[in-house]
Tab-separated table of C-alpha atoms in Angstrom:
chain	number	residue	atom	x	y	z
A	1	UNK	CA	126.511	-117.560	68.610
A	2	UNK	CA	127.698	-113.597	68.214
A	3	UNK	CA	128.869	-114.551	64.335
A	4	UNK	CA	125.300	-116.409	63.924
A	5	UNK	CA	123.229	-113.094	65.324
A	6	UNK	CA	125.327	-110.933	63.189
A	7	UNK	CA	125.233	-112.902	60.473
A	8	UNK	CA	121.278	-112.698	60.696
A	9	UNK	CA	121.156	-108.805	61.878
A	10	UNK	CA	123.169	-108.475	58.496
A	11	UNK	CA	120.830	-110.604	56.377
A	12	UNK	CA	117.855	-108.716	58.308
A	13	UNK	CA	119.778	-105.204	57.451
A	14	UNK	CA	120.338	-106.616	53.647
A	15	UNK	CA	116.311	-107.529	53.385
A	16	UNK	CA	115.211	-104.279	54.746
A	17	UNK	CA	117.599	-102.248	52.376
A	18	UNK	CA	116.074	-104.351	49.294
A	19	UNK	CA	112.955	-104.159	50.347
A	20	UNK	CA	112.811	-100.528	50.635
A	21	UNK	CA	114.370	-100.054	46.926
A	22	UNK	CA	111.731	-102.069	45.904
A	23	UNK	CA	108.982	-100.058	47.188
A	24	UNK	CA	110.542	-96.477	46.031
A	25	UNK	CA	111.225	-98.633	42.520
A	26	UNK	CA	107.168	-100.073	42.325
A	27	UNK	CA	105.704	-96.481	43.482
A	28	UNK	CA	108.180	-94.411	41.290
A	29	UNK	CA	107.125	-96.392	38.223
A	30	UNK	CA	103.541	-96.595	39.040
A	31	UNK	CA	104.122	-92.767	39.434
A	32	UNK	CA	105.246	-92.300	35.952
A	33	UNK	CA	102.868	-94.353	34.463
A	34	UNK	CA	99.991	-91.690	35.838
A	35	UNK	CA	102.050	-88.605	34.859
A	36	UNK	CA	102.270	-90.213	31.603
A	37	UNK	CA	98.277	-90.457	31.228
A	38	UNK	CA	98.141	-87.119	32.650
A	39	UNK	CA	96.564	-87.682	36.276
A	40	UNK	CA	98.934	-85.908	37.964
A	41	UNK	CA	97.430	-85.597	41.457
A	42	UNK	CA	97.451	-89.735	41.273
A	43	UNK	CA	100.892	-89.421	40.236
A	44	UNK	CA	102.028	-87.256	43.486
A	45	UNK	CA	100.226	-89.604	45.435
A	46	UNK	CA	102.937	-92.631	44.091
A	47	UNK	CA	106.184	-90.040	43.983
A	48	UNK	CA	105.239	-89.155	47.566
A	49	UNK	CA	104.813	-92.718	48.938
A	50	UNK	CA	108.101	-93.451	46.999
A	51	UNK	CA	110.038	-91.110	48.644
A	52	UNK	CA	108.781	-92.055	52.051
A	53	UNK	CA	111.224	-94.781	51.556
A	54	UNK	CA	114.208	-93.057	50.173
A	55	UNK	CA	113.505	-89.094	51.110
A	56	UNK	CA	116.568	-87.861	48.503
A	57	UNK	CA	116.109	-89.753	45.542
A	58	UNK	CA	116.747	-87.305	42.836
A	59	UNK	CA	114.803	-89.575	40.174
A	60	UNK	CA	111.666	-89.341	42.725
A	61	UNK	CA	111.844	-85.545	43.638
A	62	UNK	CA	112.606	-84.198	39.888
A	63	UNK	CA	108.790	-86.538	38.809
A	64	UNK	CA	107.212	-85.492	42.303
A	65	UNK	CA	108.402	-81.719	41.260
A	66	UNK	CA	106.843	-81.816	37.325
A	67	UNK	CA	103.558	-83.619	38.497
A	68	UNK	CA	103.444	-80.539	41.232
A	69	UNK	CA	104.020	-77.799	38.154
A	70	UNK	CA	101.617	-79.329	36.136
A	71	UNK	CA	99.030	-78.775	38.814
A	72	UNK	CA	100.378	-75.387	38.983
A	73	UNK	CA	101.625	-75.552	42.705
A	74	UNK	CA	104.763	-74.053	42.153
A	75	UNK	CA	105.752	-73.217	45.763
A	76	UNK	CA	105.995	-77.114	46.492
A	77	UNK	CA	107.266	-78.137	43.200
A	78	UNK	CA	110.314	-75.750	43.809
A	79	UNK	CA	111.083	-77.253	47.441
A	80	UNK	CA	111.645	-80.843	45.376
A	81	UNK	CA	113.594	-79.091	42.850
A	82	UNK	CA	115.691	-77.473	45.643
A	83	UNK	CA	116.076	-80.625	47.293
A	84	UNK	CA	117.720	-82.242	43.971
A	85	UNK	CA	119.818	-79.210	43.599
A	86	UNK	CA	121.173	-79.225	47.010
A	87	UNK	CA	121.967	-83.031	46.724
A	88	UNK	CA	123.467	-82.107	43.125
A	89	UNK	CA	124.214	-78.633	42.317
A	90	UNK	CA	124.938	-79.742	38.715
A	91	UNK	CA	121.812	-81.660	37.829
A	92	UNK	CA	120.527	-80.039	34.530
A	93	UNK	CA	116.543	-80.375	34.791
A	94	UNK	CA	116.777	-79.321	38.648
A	95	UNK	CA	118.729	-76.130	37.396
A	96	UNK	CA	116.337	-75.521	34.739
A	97	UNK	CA	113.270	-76.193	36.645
A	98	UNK	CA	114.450	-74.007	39.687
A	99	UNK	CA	115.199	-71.436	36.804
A	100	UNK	CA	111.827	-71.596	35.215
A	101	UNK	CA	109.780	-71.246	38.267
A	102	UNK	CA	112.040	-68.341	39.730
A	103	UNK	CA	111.310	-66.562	36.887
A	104	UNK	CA	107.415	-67.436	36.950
A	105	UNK	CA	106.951	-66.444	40.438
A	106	UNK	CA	108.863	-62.823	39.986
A	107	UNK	CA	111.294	-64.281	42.720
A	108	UNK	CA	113.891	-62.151	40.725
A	109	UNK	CA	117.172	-62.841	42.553
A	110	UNK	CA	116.981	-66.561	43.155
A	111	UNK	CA	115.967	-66.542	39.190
A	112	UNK	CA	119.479	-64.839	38.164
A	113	UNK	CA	121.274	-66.834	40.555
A	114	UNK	CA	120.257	-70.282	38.479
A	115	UNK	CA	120.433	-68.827	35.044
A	116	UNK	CA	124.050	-67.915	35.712
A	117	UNK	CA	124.254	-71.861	37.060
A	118	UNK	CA	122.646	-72.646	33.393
A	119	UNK	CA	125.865	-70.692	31.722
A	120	UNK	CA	127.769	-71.947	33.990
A	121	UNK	CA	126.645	-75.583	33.156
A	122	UNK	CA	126.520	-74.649	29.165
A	123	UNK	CA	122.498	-75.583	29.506
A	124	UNK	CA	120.210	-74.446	26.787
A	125	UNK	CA	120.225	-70.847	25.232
A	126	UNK	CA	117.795	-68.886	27.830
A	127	UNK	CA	120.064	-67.873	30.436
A	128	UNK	CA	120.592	-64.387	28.800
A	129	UNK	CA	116.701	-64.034	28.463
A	130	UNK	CA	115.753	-65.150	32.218
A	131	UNK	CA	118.666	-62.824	33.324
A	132	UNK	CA	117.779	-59.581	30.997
A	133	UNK	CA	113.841	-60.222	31.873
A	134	UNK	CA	115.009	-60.571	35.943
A	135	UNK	CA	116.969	-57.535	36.488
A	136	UNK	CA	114.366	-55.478	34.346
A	137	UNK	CA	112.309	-56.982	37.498
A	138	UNK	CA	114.876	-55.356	39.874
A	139	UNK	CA	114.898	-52.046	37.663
A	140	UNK	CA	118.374	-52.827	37.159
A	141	UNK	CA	118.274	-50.646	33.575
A	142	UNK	CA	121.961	-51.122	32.856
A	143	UNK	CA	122.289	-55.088	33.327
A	144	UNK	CA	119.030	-55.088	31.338
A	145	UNK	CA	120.172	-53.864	28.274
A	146	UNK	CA	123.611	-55.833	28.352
A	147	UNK	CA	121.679	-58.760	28.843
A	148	UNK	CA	119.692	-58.050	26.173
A	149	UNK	CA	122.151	-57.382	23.353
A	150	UNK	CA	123.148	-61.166	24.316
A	151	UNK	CA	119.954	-62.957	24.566
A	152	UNK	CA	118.907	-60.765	21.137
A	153	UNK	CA	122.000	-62.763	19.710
A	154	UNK	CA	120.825	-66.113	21.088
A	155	UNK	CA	117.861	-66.131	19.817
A	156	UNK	CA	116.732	-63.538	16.993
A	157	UNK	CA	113.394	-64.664	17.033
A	158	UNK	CA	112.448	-63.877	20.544
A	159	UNK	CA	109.966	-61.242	20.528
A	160	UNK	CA	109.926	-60.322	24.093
A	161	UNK	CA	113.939	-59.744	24.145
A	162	UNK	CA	113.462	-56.354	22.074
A	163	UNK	CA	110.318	-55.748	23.768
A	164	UNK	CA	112.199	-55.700	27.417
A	165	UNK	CA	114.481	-53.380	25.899
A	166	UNK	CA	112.114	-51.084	24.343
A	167	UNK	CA	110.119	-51.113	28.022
A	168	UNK	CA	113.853	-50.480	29.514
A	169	UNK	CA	114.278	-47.508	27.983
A	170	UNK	CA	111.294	-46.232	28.213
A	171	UNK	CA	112.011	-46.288	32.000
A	172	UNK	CA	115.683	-44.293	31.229
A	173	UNK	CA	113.386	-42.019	29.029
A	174	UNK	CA	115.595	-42.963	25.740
A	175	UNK	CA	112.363	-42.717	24.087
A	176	UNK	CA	113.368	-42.406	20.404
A	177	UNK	CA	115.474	-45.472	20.799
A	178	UNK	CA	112.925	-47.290	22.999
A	179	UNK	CA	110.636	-46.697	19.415
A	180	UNK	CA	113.146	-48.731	17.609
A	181	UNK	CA	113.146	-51.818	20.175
A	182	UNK	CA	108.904	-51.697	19.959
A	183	UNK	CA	108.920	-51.702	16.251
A	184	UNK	CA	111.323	-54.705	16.642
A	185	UNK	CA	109.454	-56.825	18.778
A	186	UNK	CA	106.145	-55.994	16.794
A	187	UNK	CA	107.701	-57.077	13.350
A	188	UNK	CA	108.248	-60.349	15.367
A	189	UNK	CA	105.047	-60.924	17.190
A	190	UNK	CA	101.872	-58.862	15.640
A	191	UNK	CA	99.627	-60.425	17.756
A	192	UNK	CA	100.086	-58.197	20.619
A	193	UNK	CA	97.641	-55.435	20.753
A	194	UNK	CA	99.048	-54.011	23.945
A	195	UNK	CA	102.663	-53.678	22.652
A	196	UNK	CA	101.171	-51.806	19.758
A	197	UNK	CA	98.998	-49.069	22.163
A	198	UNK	CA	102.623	-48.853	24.053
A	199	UNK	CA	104.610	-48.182	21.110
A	200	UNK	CA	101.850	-45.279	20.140
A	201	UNK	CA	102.821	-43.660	23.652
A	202	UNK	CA	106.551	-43.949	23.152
A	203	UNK	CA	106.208	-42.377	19.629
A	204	UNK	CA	103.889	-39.718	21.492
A	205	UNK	CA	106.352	-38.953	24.021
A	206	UNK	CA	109.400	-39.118	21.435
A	207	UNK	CA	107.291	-36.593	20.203
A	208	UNK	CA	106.323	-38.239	16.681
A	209	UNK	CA	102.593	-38.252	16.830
A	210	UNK	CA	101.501	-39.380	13.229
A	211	UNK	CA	103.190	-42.567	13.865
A	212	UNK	CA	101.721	-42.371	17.221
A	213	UNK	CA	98.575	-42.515	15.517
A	214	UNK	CA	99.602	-45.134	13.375
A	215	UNK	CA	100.058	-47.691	16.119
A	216	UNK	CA	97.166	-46.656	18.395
A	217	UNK	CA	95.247	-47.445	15.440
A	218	UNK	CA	96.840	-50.177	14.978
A	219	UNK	CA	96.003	-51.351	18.125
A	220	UNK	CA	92.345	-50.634	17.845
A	221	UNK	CA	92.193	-52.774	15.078
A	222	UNK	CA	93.678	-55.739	17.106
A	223	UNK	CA	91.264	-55.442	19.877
A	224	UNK	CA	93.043	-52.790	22.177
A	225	UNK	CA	89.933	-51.664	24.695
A	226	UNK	CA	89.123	-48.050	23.404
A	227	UNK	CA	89.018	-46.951	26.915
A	228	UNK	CA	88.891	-43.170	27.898
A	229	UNK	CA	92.755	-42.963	28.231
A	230	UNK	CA	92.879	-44.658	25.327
A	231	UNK	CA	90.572	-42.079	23.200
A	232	UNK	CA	92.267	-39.020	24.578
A	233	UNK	CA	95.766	-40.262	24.012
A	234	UNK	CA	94.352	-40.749	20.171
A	235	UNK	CA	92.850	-37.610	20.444
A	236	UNK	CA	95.333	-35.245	21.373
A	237	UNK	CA	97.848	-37.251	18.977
A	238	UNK	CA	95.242	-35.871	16.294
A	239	UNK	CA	94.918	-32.217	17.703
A	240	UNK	CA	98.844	-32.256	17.566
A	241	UNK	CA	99.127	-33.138	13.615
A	242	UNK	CA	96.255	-30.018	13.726
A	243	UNK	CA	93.424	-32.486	12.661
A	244	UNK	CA	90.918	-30.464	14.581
A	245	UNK	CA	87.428	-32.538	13.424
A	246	UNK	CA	89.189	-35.810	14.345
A	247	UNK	CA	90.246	-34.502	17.509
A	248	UNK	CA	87.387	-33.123	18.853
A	249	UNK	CA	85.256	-35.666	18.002
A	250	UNK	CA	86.737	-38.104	19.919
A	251	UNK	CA	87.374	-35.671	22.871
A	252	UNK	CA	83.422	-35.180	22.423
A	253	UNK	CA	82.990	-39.211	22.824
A	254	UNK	CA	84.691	-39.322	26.545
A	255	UNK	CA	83.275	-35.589	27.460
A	256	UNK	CA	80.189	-38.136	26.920
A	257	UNK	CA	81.476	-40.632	29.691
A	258	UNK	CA	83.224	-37.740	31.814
A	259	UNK	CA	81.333	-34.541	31.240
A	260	UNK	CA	82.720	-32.832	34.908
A	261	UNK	CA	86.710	-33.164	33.950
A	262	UNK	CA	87.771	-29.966	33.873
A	263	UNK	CA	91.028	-31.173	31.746
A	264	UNK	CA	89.182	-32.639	28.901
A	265	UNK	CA	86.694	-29.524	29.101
A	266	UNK	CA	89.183	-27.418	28.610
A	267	UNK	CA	90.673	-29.539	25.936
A	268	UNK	CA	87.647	-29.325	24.276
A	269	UNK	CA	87.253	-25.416	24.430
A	270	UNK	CA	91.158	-24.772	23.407
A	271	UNK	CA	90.194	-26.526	20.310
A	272	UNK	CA	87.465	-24.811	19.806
A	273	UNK	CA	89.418	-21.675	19.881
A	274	UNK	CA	92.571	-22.720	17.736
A	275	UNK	CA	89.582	-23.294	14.700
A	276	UNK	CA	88.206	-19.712	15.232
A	277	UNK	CA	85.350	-21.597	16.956
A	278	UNK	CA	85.086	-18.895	19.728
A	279	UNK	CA	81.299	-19.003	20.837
A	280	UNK	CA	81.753	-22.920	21.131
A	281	UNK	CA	85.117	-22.479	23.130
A	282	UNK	CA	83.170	-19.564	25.314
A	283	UNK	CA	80.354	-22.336	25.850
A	284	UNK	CA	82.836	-24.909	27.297
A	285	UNK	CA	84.987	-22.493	29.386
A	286	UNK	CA	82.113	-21.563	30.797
A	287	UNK	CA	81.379	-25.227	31.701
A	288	UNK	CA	84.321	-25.044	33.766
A	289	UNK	CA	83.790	-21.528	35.350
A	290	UNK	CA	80.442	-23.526	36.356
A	291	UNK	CA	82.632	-26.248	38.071
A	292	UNK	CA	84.983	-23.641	39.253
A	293	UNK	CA	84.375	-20.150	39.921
A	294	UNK	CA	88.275	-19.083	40.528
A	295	UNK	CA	89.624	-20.693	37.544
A	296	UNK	CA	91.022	-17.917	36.097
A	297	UNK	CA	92.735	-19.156	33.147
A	298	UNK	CA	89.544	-20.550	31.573
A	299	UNK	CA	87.901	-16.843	32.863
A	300	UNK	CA	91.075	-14.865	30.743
A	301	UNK	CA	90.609	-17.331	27.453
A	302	UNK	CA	87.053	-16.611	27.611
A	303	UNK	CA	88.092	-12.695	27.281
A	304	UNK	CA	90.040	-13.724	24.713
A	305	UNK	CA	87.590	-15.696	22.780
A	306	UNK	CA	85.436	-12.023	22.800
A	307	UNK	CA	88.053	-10.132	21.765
A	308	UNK	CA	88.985	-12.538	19.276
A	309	UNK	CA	84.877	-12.111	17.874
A	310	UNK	CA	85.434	-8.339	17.933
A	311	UNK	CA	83.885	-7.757	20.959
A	312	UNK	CA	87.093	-5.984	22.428
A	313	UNK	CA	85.869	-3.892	25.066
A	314	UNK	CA	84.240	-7.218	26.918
A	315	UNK	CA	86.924	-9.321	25.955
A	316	UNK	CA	89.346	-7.011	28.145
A	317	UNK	CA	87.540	-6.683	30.872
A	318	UNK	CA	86.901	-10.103	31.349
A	319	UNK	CA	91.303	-11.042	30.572
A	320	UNK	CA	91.663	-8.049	33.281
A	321	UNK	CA	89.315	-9.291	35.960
A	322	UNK	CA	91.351	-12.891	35.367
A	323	UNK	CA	94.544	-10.853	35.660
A	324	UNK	CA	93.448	-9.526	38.941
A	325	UNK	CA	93.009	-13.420	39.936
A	326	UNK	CA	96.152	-14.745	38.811
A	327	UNK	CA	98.841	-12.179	37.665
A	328	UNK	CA	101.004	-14.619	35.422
A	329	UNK	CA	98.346	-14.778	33.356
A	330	UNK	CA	99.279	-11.722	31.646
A	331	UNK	CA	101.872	-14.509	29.875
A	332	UNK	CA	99.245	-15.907	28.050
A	333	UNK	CA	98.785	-12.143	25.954
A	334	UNK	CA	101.529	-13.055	23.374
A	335	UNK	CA	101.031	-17.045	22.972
A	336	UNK	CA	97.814	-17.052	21.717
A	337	UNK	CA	97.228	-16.023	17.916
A	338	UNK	CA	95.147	-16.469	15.848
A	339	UNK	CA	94.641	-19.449	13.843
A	340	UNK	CA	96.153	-19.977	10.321
């Protein structure tokens, strides 16, 4: 009797073991076949009934994971990657998944952590790309660049390897060679109006600002919003290269939008004044004196402006009164000539 009830407890265990293959094995495939025709919720619904009957199959979590993705619920669709990693730390699509995603979600750490599992596995030719474009994440400047200079040499053609260098050293203030990385990544990808208005304010800040005009108005032309930063940068990039009319008249277009800023009035007025434009530069240093009644610099150029007319006597006692205000002002005597 015991070797007859074992016998059937074993048959009963054999049935139930079969059984439950066949149910992962009929909801896996009917799974597939609705990630194949794109229905991925429908497919989740199969992947998750199949692994109600075997919880770690990696075959079921990796499908489960890329139907989750494609709905773009990337939080659960790493937790079945994870699962397949943890069961087997060497599966390639789990590592590249959990790479991917790490990456996507800024979760910067856990995203070097698996591209170093991708060298260490020999998989694909990204690792040096997800690990440059992470620690740039951590404002780790030094692994950046190293990282770099290796994922430049996997892949040439990647625009947005040069590009993470060029925005690297920008943040280290290397901004002649940053100018060099944008150019780069721009003679790869020209489609980016953005990387062209940031490679205008490298070159500005390098300081180089005809080709800082160059790729602001390059920019322009792609689409770049002509915002009021965006104007004044342009702007002062054409006061610099002394192309006064250009200048001004684009200072004049956000004075339009912004007509209290005491910075672009001013602006506007020491224009003015480098042109021999005094009564204009009088009219907007006055706007400020309007604004503010103890802003004695603008007071002082005003005096200036009046002795620069002829009008000496005025002139004087308006710089002196502005001396009285602020005494380092009497700096300002020897810097300004006049134009030409």
């Amino acid at each position: 009797m015991k070797t007859l009830t074992g016998i059937l407890m074993l048959g009963l265990i054999s049935h139930s073991v079969y059984s439950q293959t066949d149910s992962t094995d009929f909801y896996f495939k009917k799974g597939n076949t609705e990630k194949d025709a794109r229905r991925f919720r429908e497919a989740e619904k199969s992947f998750a009934k199949a692994a109600q009957f075997s919880p770690k199959d990696p075959n079921v979590l990796l499908a489960w994971g890329q139907s989750l993705v494609e709905q773009r619920r990337y939080v659960e669709a790493k937790e079945k990657f994870t699962g397949v990693y943890q069961a087997d730390n060497k599966n390639a699509e789990a590592v590249m998944q959990l790479t991917t995603l790490s990456l996507n979600t800024r979760q910067w750490n856990d995203a070097i952590t698996y591209a170093k599992k991708m060298q260490e596995l020999k998989i694909g030719n990204s690792a040096n790309y997800v690990l440059a474009k992470s620690y740039y994440g951590l404002e780790n400047y030094g692994e950046t660049v190293k990282y770099c200079e290796q994922a430049y040499k996997d892949d040439p053609k990647n625009a947005e390897v040069p590009y993470i260098a060029g925005r690297c050293l920008v943040d280290m203030s290397n901004y002649k060679k940053a100018a060099g990385c944008y150019e780069q990544a721009i003679a790869l990808d020209s489609s980016k109006a953005n990387w062209m208005y940031e490679a205008g304010l490298v070159y500005y800040a390098v300081p180089d600002d005809k080709k800082a005009i160059y790729w602001f108005e390059r920019a322009a032309a792609k689409g770049y919003p002509r915002s009021n930063d965006f104007i004044e940068n342009l702007a002062n990039a054409y006061l610099n290269i002394k192309d006064y009319n250009k200048g001004l008249a684009l200072l004049q277009e956000v004075l339009v939008k912004k007509p209290q800023d005491q910075e672009l009035l001013y602006n506007v007025a020491d224009a003015y004044f480098r042109i021999g434009k005094y009564d204009d530069a009088i009219t907007y240093w006055d706007k400020i004196l309007e604004l503010d009644k103890k802003n004695a610099q603008s007071l002082y150029m005003i005096g200036l402006s009046y002795q620069k007319k002829g009008e000496k006597e005025k002139g004087q006692q308006l710089c002196d009164k502005a001396i009285e205000m602020d005494p380092s002002l009497k700096n300002l005597k020897e810097e300004k000539k006049m134009p030409g």
